[in-house]
C-alpha cells in the first residue's frame, strides 16, 4: 500500500489517514480546536515552515475539513474555520488527547483540563456505543464485513471476529 493511494483503500482508517495522518496536520487540527484561525498564528504557535503549513492547510481545505472565510476585505484576508466535517473530528482528536494524557503526560499530569459545560466537571473523552451508551472495550466489539465486502477485508479464516485486546 502506497501513502498516495490510502484514499483508495477499502478501509475507513486508511482513508481517514489520507486526510489527517500527518503530525503537522494533527497539530493544525489541535490548534483549530483551541481557537486558532489565522495563518500567522498557526505559524507562530507550531514553529512549522510556511511551506509545510500552507500545504497542510490547503489539503484540509481541499478535503472539506476547513473552509477559508474572509475576515477583512481591504486588503482581503482569510482565516480557517471548521466545516461540519472538520468539527466531527473532535471525538477522534479527543481520543488521542485522552490516550496522551494517560500514557504520555509527565509527572505534572495532563497539560490541559477539559471541563464539560453541561455538568461542570473536569472530564476525559470516553468512546461509547451509539446504541446503548456503554463504554467501548475492544474485547466486547465484534467486527464483521459489510455484505458488499464479504471475504475481502478480514482474514480469510474469520469473517466475523472480536477486536484483539
Coordinates of N, CA, C and O in Angstrom, one line a residue:
X1 N 0.9 -1.2 0.0 CA 0.0 0.0 0.0 C 0.9 1.2 0.0 O 1.8 1.4 0.8
X2 N 0.7 2.1 -0.9 CA 1.5 3.4 -1.0 C 0.7 4.5 -0.3 O -0.5 4.6 -0.4
X3 N 1.5 5.4 0.3 CA 0.9 6.5 1.0 C -0.1 7.3 0.1 O -1.2 7.7 0.6
X4 N 0.3 7.6 -1.1 CA -0.5 8.4 -2.0 C -1.8 7.7 -2.4 O -2.7 8.3 -2.9
X5 N -1.9 6.4 -2.1 CA -3.1 5.6 -2.5 C -4.0 5.3 -1.3 O -5.0 4.5 -1.5
X6 N -3.7 5.8 -0.2 CA -4.5 5.5 1.0 C -6.0 5.8 0.8 O -6.9 5.1 1.3
X7 N -6.3 6.9 0.1 CA -7.7 7.3 0.0 C -8.5 6.3 -0.9 O -9.7 6.4 -1.0
X8 N -7.8 5.4 -1.6 CA -8.4 4.4 -2.5 C -8.7 3.1 -1.8 O -9.2 2.2 -2.4
X9 N -8.2 2.9 -0.6 CA -8.2 1.6 0.1 C -9.7 1.4 0.6 O -10.4 2.3 1.0
X10 N -10.1 0.1 0.7 CA -11.4 -0.2 1.2 C -11.3 -0.3 2.8 O -11.6 -1.3 3.4
X11 N -10.8 0.8 3.4 CA -10.6 0.8 4.8 C -10.8 2.2 5.3 O -10.2 3.1 4.8
X12 N -11.8 2.4 6.2 CA -12.1 3.8 6.7 C -10.9 4.4 7.4 O -10.7 5.6 7.3
X13 N -10.1 3.6 8.1 CA -8.9 4.2 8.8 C -7.9 4.7 7.8 O -7.4 5.8 7.9
X14 N -7.6 3.9 6.7 CA -6.7 4.3 5.7 C -7.2 5.6 5.0 O -6.4 6.5 4.8
X15 N -8.4 5.6 4.7 CA -9.0 6.8 4.0 C -8.9 8.0 4.9 O -8.6 9.1 4.4
X16 N -9.2 7.8 6.2 CA -9.0 8.9 7.1 C -7.6 9.4 7.3 O -7.3 10.6 7.3
X17 N -6.7 8.5 7.3 CA -5.3 8.8 7.4 C -4.8 9.6 6.2 O -3.9 10.4 6.2
X18 N -5.4 9.4 5.0 CA -5.1 10.1 3.8 C -5.3 11.6 4.0 O -4.7 12.5 3.3
X19 N -6.2 12.0 4.9 CA -6.5 13.4 5.2 C -5.8 13.9 6.4 O -5.2 15.0 6.4
X20 N -5.8 13.1 7.5 CA -5.3 13.6 8.8 C -4.1 12.9 9.3 O -3.7 13.1 10.5
X21 N -3.5 12.0 8.6 CA -2.4 11.1 9.1 C -1.0 11.7 9.1 O -0.1 11.0 8.9
X22 N -0.9 13.0 9.3 CA 0.4 13.6 9.3 C 0.5 14.4 10.6 O -0.5 15.0 11.0
X23 N 1.7 14.4 11.2 CA 1.8 15.0 12.5 C 1.5 16.5 12.5 O 0.8 17.1 13.4
X24 N 1.9 17.2 11.4 CA 1.6 18.7 11.3 C 0.1 18.9 11.2 O -0.5 19.8 11.7
X25 N -0.5 18.0 10.4 CA -2.0 18.2 10.2 C -2.7 18.0 11.5 O -3.6 18.8 11.8
X26 N -2.3 17.0 12.3 CA -3.0 16.8 13.6 C -2.7 18.0 14.5 O -3.6 18.4 15.3
X27 N -1.6 18.6 14.5 CA -1.3 19.8 15.3 C -2.1 21.0 14.8 O -2.5 21.8 15.6
X28 N -2.3 21.1 13.5 CA -3.1 22.2 13.0 C -4.5 22.0 13.5 O -5.2 22.9 14.0
X29 N -5.0 20.8 13.5 CA -6.4 20.5 14.0 C -6.5 20.8 15.4 O -7.5 21.4 15.9
X30 N -5.5 20.4 16.2 CA -5.5 20.7 17.6 C -5.6 22.2 17.8 O -6.5 22.6 18.6
X31 N -4.8 23.0 17.1 CA -4.9 24.4 17.3 C -6.2 25.0 16.8 O -6.7 25.9 17.5
X32 N -6.8 24.4 15.8 CA -8.1 24.9 15.4 C -9.1 24.7 16.5 O -9.9 25.5 16.8
X33 N -9.0 23.5 17.2 CA -10.0 23.3 18.3 C -9.7 24.2 19.5 O -10.5 24.4 20.3
X34 N -8.4 24.7 19.6 CA -8.1 25.7 20.6 C -8.5 27.1 20.2 O -8.2 28.0 21.0
X35 N -9.0 27.3 19.0 CA -9.4 28.6 18.6 C -8.5 29.4 17.6 O -8.8 30.5 17.3
X36 N -7.4 28.7 17.2 CA -6.5 29.4 16.3 C -7.2 29.4 14.9 O -7.7 28.4 14.5
X37 N -7.1 30.5 14.2 CA -7.8 30.7 12.9 C -6.9 31.2 11.8 O -7.2 31.0 10.6
X38 N -5.9 32.0 12.1 CA -5.1 32.7 11.1 C -3.8 32.1 10.9 O -3.1 31.6 11.8
X39 N -3.3 32.1 9.6 CA -2.1 31.5 9.2 C -0.9 31.9 10.1 O -0.2 31.1 10.5
X40 N -0.7 33.2 10.3 CA 0.4 33.7 11.1 C 0.4 33.2 12.5 O 1.4 32.9 13.1
X41 N -0.8 33.0 13.1 CA -1.0 32.4 14.4 C -0.6 30.9 14.4 O 0.1 30.5 15.4
X42 N -1.0 30.2 13.4 CA -0.6 28.8 13.3 C 0.9 28.7 13.2 O 1.6 27.9 13.9
X43 N 1.5 29.5 12.4 CA 2.9 29.5 12.1 C 3.7 29.8 13.4 O 4.7 29.1 13.8
X44 N 3.3 30.8 14.2 CA 3.9 31.2 15.4 C 3.8 30.1 16.5 O 4.8 29.8 17.2
X45 N 2.6 29.5 16.6 CA 2.4 28.5 17.6 C 3.1 27.2 17.3 O 3.6 26.6 18.2
X46 N 3.1 26.8 16.1 CA 3.6 25.5 15.7 C 5.1 25.5 15.4 O 5.8 24.5 15.5
X47 N 5.6 26.6 14.9 CA 7.1 26.7 14.6 C 7.3 25.9 13.3 O 8.5 25.4 13.1
X48 N 6.3 25.7 12.5 CA 6.5 24.9 11.2 C 6.8 25.9 10.1 O 6.5 27.1 10.2
X49 N 7.5 25.4 9.1 CA 7.8 26.3 8.0 C 6.5 26.8 7.3 O 5.5 26.0 7.2
X50 N 6.6 27.9 6.6 CA 5.4 28.5 5.9 C 5.0 27.5 4.8 O 3.8 27.3 4.6
X51 N 5.9 26.9 4.1 CA 5.6 26.0 3.0 C 4.8 24.8 3.5 O 3.8 24.4 3.0
X52 N 5.3 24.2 4.6 CA 4.6 23.0 5.2 C 3.2 23.4 5.7 O 2.2 22.7 5.4
X53 N 3.2 24.5 6.4 CA 1.9 24.9 6.9 C 0.9 25.2 5.8 O -0.3 24.8 5.9
X54 N 1.3 25.9 4.8 CA 0.4 26.2 3.7 C -0.1 25.0 3.0 O -1.2 24.9 2.6
X55 N 0.8 24.0 2.9 CA 0.4 22.7 2.2 C -0.6 22.0 3.1 O -1.6 21.5 2.6
X56 N -0.4 21.9 4.4 CA -1.4 21.2 5.3 C -2.7 21.9 5.3 O -3.8 21.3 5.2
X57 N -2.7 23.2 5.4 CA -4.0 24.0 5.4 C -4.7 23.8 4.0 O -5.9 23.6 4.0
X58 N -4.0 23.8 2.9 CA -4.5 23.6 1.6 C -5.2 22.3 1.5 O -6.3 22.1 1.0
X59 N -4.5 21.2 2.0 CA -5.1 19.9 1.9 C -6.3 19.8 2.8 O -7.3 19.1 2.4
X60 N -6.3 20.4 4.0 CA -7.5 20.3 4.8 C -8.7 21.1 4.2 O -9.9 20.7 4.3
X61 N -8.4 22.2 3.5 CA -9.5 22.9 2.8 C -10.0 22.0 1.6 O -11.2 21.9 1.4
X62 N -9.1 21.4 0.8 CA -9.5 20.6 -0.3 C -10.3 19.4 0.2 O -11.2 18.9 -0.5
X63 N -10.0 18.9 1.3 CA -10.7 17.7 1.9 C -12.0 18.1 2.5 O -12.8 17.2 2.9
X64 N -12.3 19.4 2.6 CA -13.6 19.8 3.2 C -13.6 19.8 4.7 O -14.6 19.9 5.3
X65 N -12.4 19.8 5.3 CA -12.3 19.8 6.8 C -12.3 21.2 7.3 O -12.9 21.5 8.3
X66 N -11.6 22.1 6.6 CA -11.6 23.5 6.9 C -12.1 24.3 5.7 O -12.1 23.9 4.6
X67 N -12.6 25.5 6.0 CA -13.0 26.5 5.0 C -12.3 27.8 5.2 O -12.1 28.2 6.3
X68 N -11.9 28.4 4.1 CA -11.3 29.7 4.2 C -12.4 30.8 4.2 O -13.3 30.8 3.3
X69 N -12.5 31.6 5.3 CA -13.5 32.6 5.5 C -12.9 34.0 5.6 O -12.0 34.2 6.4
X70 N -13.4 34.9 4.8 CA -12.8 36.3 4.8 C -13.2 36.9 6.2 O -14.3 36.8 6.7
X71 N -12.2 37.6 6.8 CA -12.4 38.4 8.0 C -12.1 39.9 7.7 O -12.4 40.7 8.6
X72 N -11.6 40.2 6.5 CA -11.2 41.6 6.2 C -11.3 41.7 4.7 O -10.8 40.8 4.0
X73 N -11.8 42.8 4.2 CA -11.9 42.9 2.7 C -10.7 43.7 2.1 O -10.3 43.4 1.0
X74 N -10.2 44.8 2.7 CA -9.2 45.6 2.1 C -8.0 45.7 3.0 O -8.2 46.5 4.0
X75 N -6.9 45.1 2.9 CA -6.8 44.0 1.9 C -7.5 42.8 2.3 O -7.8 42.6 3.5
X76 N -7.8 41.9 1.3 CA -8.6 40.7 1.6 C -7.7 39.8 2.5 O -6.6 39.5 2.1
X77 N -8.3 39.4 3.6 CA -7.6 38.4 4.5 C -8.6 37.3 4.9 O -9.8 37.6 5.1
X78 N -8.1 36.1 5.0 CA -9.0 35.0 5.3 C -8.4 34.2 6.5 O -7.2 34.3 6.8
X79 N -9.3 33.6 7.2 CA -9.0 32.7 8.3 C -9.6 31.3 8.0 O -10.4 31.2 7.1
X80 N -9.1 30.4 8.8 CA -9.6 29.0 8.6 C -10.6 28.6 9.7 O -10.3 28.8 10.8
X81 N -11.7 28.1 9.2 CA -12.8 27.7 10.1 C -13.2 26.2 9.8 O -13.1 25.8 8.7
X82 N -13.6 25.5 10.9 CA -14.0 24.2 10.7 C -15.3 24.1 9.9 O -16.2 25.0 10.1
X83 N -15.4 23.1 9.1 CA -16.7 22.8 8.4 C -17.3 21.8 9.4 O -16.7 21.4 10.4
X84 N -18.5 21.3 9.1 CA -19.1 20.2 9.9 C -18.2 19.0 9.9 O -18.0 18.3 10.9
X85 N -17.7 18.7 8.7 CA -16.8 17.5 8.6 C -15.6 17.7 9.5 O -15.1 16.7 10.1
X86 N -15.1 18.9 9.6 CA -13.9 19.2 10.5 C -14.3 19.1 12.0 O -13.6 18.4 12.8
X87 N -15.5 19.6 12.3 CA -15.9 19.6 13.7 C -16.1 18.1 14.1 O -15.9 17.8 15.3
X88 N -16.5 17.3 13.2 CA -16.7 15.9 13.5 C -15.5 15.1 13.8 O -15.5 14.0 14.3
X89 N -14.3 15.7 13.6 CA -13.0 15.1 14.0 C -12.8 15.3 15.5 O -11.8 14.7 16.0
X90 N -13.6 16.1 16.2 CA -13.3 16.3 17.6 C -13.2 15.1 18.4 O -12.3 14.9 19.2
X91 N -14.1 14.1 18.2 CA -14.0 12.9 19.0 C -12.7 12.1 18.8 O -12.2 11.6 19.7
X92 N -12.3 12.1 17.5 CA -11.0 11.4 17.2 C -9.8 12.1 17.9 O -9.0 11.5 18.5
X93 N -9.8 13.4 17.8 CA -8.7 14.2 18.4 C -8.8 14.0 20.0 O -7.8 13.8 20.6
X94 N -10.0 14.1 20.5 CA -10.1 13.9 22.0 C -9.7 12.5 22.4 O -9.1 12.3 23.5
X95 N -9.9 11.5 21.6 CA -9.5 10.1 21.9 C -7.9 10.1 22.0 O -7.3 9.5 22.9
X96 N -7.3 10.7 21.0 CA -5.8 10.8 21.0 C -5.3 11.6 22.2 O -4.3 11.2 22.9
X97 N -6.0 12.7 22.6 CA -5.6 13.5 23.7 C -5.7 12.7 25.0 O -4.8 12.7 25.9
X98 N -6.8 12.0 25.1 CA -7.1 11.1 26.3 C -6.0 10.1 26.5 O -5.5 9.8 27.6
X99 N -5.6 9.5 25.4 CA -4.5 8.5 25.4 C -3.2 9.1 25.8 O -2.5 8.6 26.7
X100 N -2.9 10.3 25.2 CA -1.7 11.0 25.6 C -1.7 11.5 27.0 O -0.7 11.4 27.7
X101 N -2.9 11.9 27.6 CA -2.9 12.3 29.0 C -2.7 11.1 29.9 O -2.0 11.3 30.9
X102 N -3.1 9.9 29.5 CA -2.9 8.7 30.3 C -1.5 8.2 30.2 O -0.9 7.8 31.2
X103 N -0.9 8.2 29.0 CA 0.4 7.5 28.8 C 1.6 8.3 28.5 O 2.7 7.9 28.6
X104 N 1.3 9.6 28.1 CA 2.5 10.4 27.7 C 2.7 11.6 28.6 O 3.7 12.3 28.4
X105 N 1.8 11.9 29.5 CA 1.9 13.1 30.3 C 3.1 12.9 31.3 O 3.3 11.7 31.8
X106 N 3.8 13.9 31.7 CA 4.8 13.8 32.6 C 4.3 13.7 34.1 O 3.1 13.6 34.3
X107 N 5.2 13.9 35.0 CA 4.8 13.9 36.4 C 3.8 15.0 36.8 O 3.0 14.9 37.7
X108 N 3.8 16.1 36.0 CA 2.9 17.2 36.2 C 1.4 16.8 35.9 O 0.5 17.5 36.3
X109 N 1.2 15.8 35.1 CA -0.1 15.4 34.7 C -0.5 16.0 33.4 O 0.3 16.6 32.7
X110 N -1.7 15.9 33.0 CA -2.2 16.4 31.7 C -2.0 17.9 31.7 O -2.4 18.6 32.6
X111 N -1.6 18.4 30.6 CA -1.3 19.9 30.5 C -2.6 20.7 30.3 O -2.6 21.9 30.7
X112 N -3.6 20.2 29.8 CA -4.9 20.9 29.6 C -6.0 20.1 30.2 O -6.1 18.9 30.0
X113 N -6.9 20.7 31.0 CA -8.1 20.1 31.5 C -9.2 20.4 30.6 O -9.4 21.5 30.1
X114 N -10.1 19.4 30.5 CA -11.3 19.6 29.7 C -12.5 19.5 30.6 O -12.7 18.5 31.3
X115 N -13.2 20.6 30.7 CA -14.4 20.7 31.6 C -15.7 20.7 30.7 O -15.8 21.5 29.8
X116 N -16.5 19.8 31.1 CA -17.8 19.7 30.4 C -18.8 20.8 30.9 O -19.1 20.8 32.1
X117 N -19.2 21.6 30.0 CA -20.1 22.7 30.3 C -21.4 22.2 30.9 O -22.0 22.8 31.8
X118 N -21.9 21.1 30.4 CA -23.2 20.5 30.9 C -23.2 20.2 32.4 O -24.2 20.6 33.1
X119 N -22.2 19.6 32.9 CA -22.2 19.2 34.3 C -21.1 20.0 35.1 O -21.1 19.8 36.4
X120 N -20.2 20.7 34.5 CA -19.2 21.4 35.2 C -18.0 20.7 35.6 O -17.1 21.2 36.3
X121 N -17.9 19.4 35.3 CA -16.9 18.5 35.8 C -15.7 18.4 34.8 O -15.9 18.5 33.6
X122 N -14.5 18.3 35.3 CA -13.3 18.0 34.5 C -13.5 16.6 34.0 O -13.8 15.7 34.8
X123 N -13.3 16.4 32.8 CA -13.6 15.0 32.2 C -12.5 14.6 31.2 O -11.6 15.4 30.9
X124 N -12.6 13.4 30.8 CA -11.8 12.9 29.7 C -12.7 12.1 28.8 O -13.8 11.7 29.2
X125 N -12.3 12.1 27.5 CA -13.2 11.5 26.5 C -13.3 10.0 26.7 O -12.3 9.3 27.0
X126 N -14.5 9.5 26.5 CA -14.8 8.1 26.5 C -15.6 7.7 25.3 O -16.7 8.4 25.1
X127 N -15.2 6.8 24.5 CA -16.0 6.4 23.4 C -17.0 5.4 23.9 O -16.7 4.4 24.6
X128 N -18.3 5.6 23.5 CA -19.4 4.8 23.9 C -20.1 4.3 22.7 O -20.1 4.8 21.6
X129 N -20.9 3.2 22.9 CA -21.8 2.6 21.9 C -22.9 3.6 21.6 O -23.5 4.2 22.5
X130 N -23.1 3.9 20.3 CA -24.1 4.8 19.8 C -25.5 4.3 20.2 O -26.4 5.1 20.2
X131 N -25.7 3.0 20.4 CA -27.0 2.5 20.7 C -27.4 2.3 22.1 O -28.5 2.6 22.5
X132 N -26.4 1.9 23.0 CA -26.8 1.6 24.4 C -26.0 2.6 25.4 O -26.3 2.6 26.5
X133 N -25.0 3.3 24.9 CA -24.2 4.2 25.8 C -23.2 3.5 26.6 O -22.5 4.2 27.4
X134 N -22.9 2.2 26.5 CA -21.9 1.6 27.2 C -20.5 1.9 26.7 O -20.4 2.1 25.5
X135 N -19.5 2.1 27.6 CA -18.1 2.3 27.1 C -17.7 1.2 26.2 O -18.0 0.0 26.4
X136 N -16.9 1.5 25.1 CA -16.4 0.5 24.2 C -15.1 0.0 24.7 O -14.2 0.7 25.0
X137 N -15.1 -1.4 24.8 CA -13.9 -2.1 25.2 C -13.6 -3.1 24.1 O -14.5 -3.8 23.6
X138 N -12.3 -3.1 23.6 CA -12.0 -4.0 22.5 C -12.6 -5.4 22.5 O -13.1 -5.9 21.5
X139 N -12.4 -6.1 23.7 CA -12.9 -7.5 23.7 C -14.4 -7.6 23.6 O -14.9 -8.7 23.4
X140 N -15.1 -6.5 23.7 CA -16.6 -6.5 23.6 C -17.1 -6.1 22.3 O -18.3 -5.9 22.1
X141 N -16.2 -5.9 21.3 CA -16.6 -5.5 20.0 C -16.3 -6.6 19.0 O -15.2 -7.2 19.0
X142 N -17.3 -6.9 18.2 CA -17.1 -7.8 17.1 C -17.1 -7.1 15.8 O -18.0 -6.3 15.5
X143 N -16.2 -7.5 14.9 CA -16.1 -6.9 13.6 C -16.7 -7.9 12.6 O -16.6 -9.1 12.7
X144 N -17.4 -7.3 11.6 CA -17.9 -8.2 10.5 C -17.9 -7.3 9.3 O -18.2 -6.1 9.3
X145 N -17.6 -8.0 8.2 CA -17.6 -7.3 6.9 C -19.0 -7.0 6.4 O -19.9 -7.7 6.6
X146 N -19.1 -5.8 5.8 CA -20.4 -5.4 5.2 C -20.6 -6.4 4.1 O -19.7 -6.9 3.4
X147 N -21.9 -6.7 3.7 CA -22.2 -7.7 2.7 C -21.5 -7.5 1.4 O -21.0 -8.4 0.7
X148 N -21.3 -6.2 1.0 CA -20.7 -5.9 -0.3 C -19.2 -6.2 -0.3 O -18.5 -6.2 -1.3
X149 N -18.6 -6.4 0.9 CA -17.1 -6.6 1.0 C -16.9 -8.0 1.5 O -15.7 -8.4 1.8
X150 N -17.9 -8.8 1.6 CA -17.7 -10.2 2.2 C -16.5 -10.9 1.6 O -16.4 -11.1 0.4
X151 N -15.7 -11.4 2.5 CA -14.5 -12.2 2.2 C -13.3 -11.4 1.6 O -12.3 -12.0 1.2
X152 N -13.3 -10.1 1.7 CA -12.3 -9.3 1.1 C -11.4 -8.6 2.1 O -10.3 -8.2 1.8
X153 N -11.9 -8.3 3.3 CA -11.2 -7.4 4.2 C -10.6 -8.1 5.5 O -9.5 -7.9 5.9
X154 N -11.4 -8.9 6.1 CA -10.9 -9.6 7.3 C -10.1 -10.9 6.9 O -10.3 -11.4 5.8
X155 N -9.3 -11.3 7.8 CA -8.5 -12.6 7.5 C -9.4 -13.7 7.0 O -10.5 -13.8 7.5
X156 N -9.0 -14.4 6.0 CA -9.8 -15.4 5.4 C -10.5 -16.4 6.3 O -11.6 -16.9 6.1
X157 N -9.8 -16.8 7.4 CA -10.3 -17.8 8.3 C -11.4 -17.2 9.2 O -12.1 -18.0 9.9
X158 N -11.7 -15.9 9.2 CA -12.7 -15.4 10.1 C -13.4 -14.2 9.4 O -12.8 -13.2 9.2
X159 N -14.6 -14.3 9.1 CA -15.4 -13.2 8.5 C -16.0 -12.3 9.6 O -16.4 -11.2 9.3
X160 N -16.2 -12.8 10.8 CA -16.6 -12.0 11.9 C -15.7 -12.4 13.0 O -15.4 -13.5 13.3
X161 N -15.2 -11.3 13.7 CA -14.3 -11.6 14.8 C -14.3 -10.5 15.8 O -14.7 -9.4 15.5
X162 N -13.8 -10.8 17.0 CA -13.7 -9.8 18.0 C -12.4 -9.0 17.8 O -11.5 -9.5 17.2
X163 N -12.4 -7.7 18.3 CA -11.2 -6.9 18.2 C -10.2 -7.5 19.2 O -10.6 -7.8 20.3
X164 N -9.0 -7.6 18.8 CA -8.0 -8.1 19.7 C -7.8 -7.1 20.8 O -7.7 -5.9 20.6
X165 N -7.6 -7.6 22.0 CA -7.5 -6.6 23.1 C -6.3 -6.8 24.0 O -5.5 -7.6 23.8

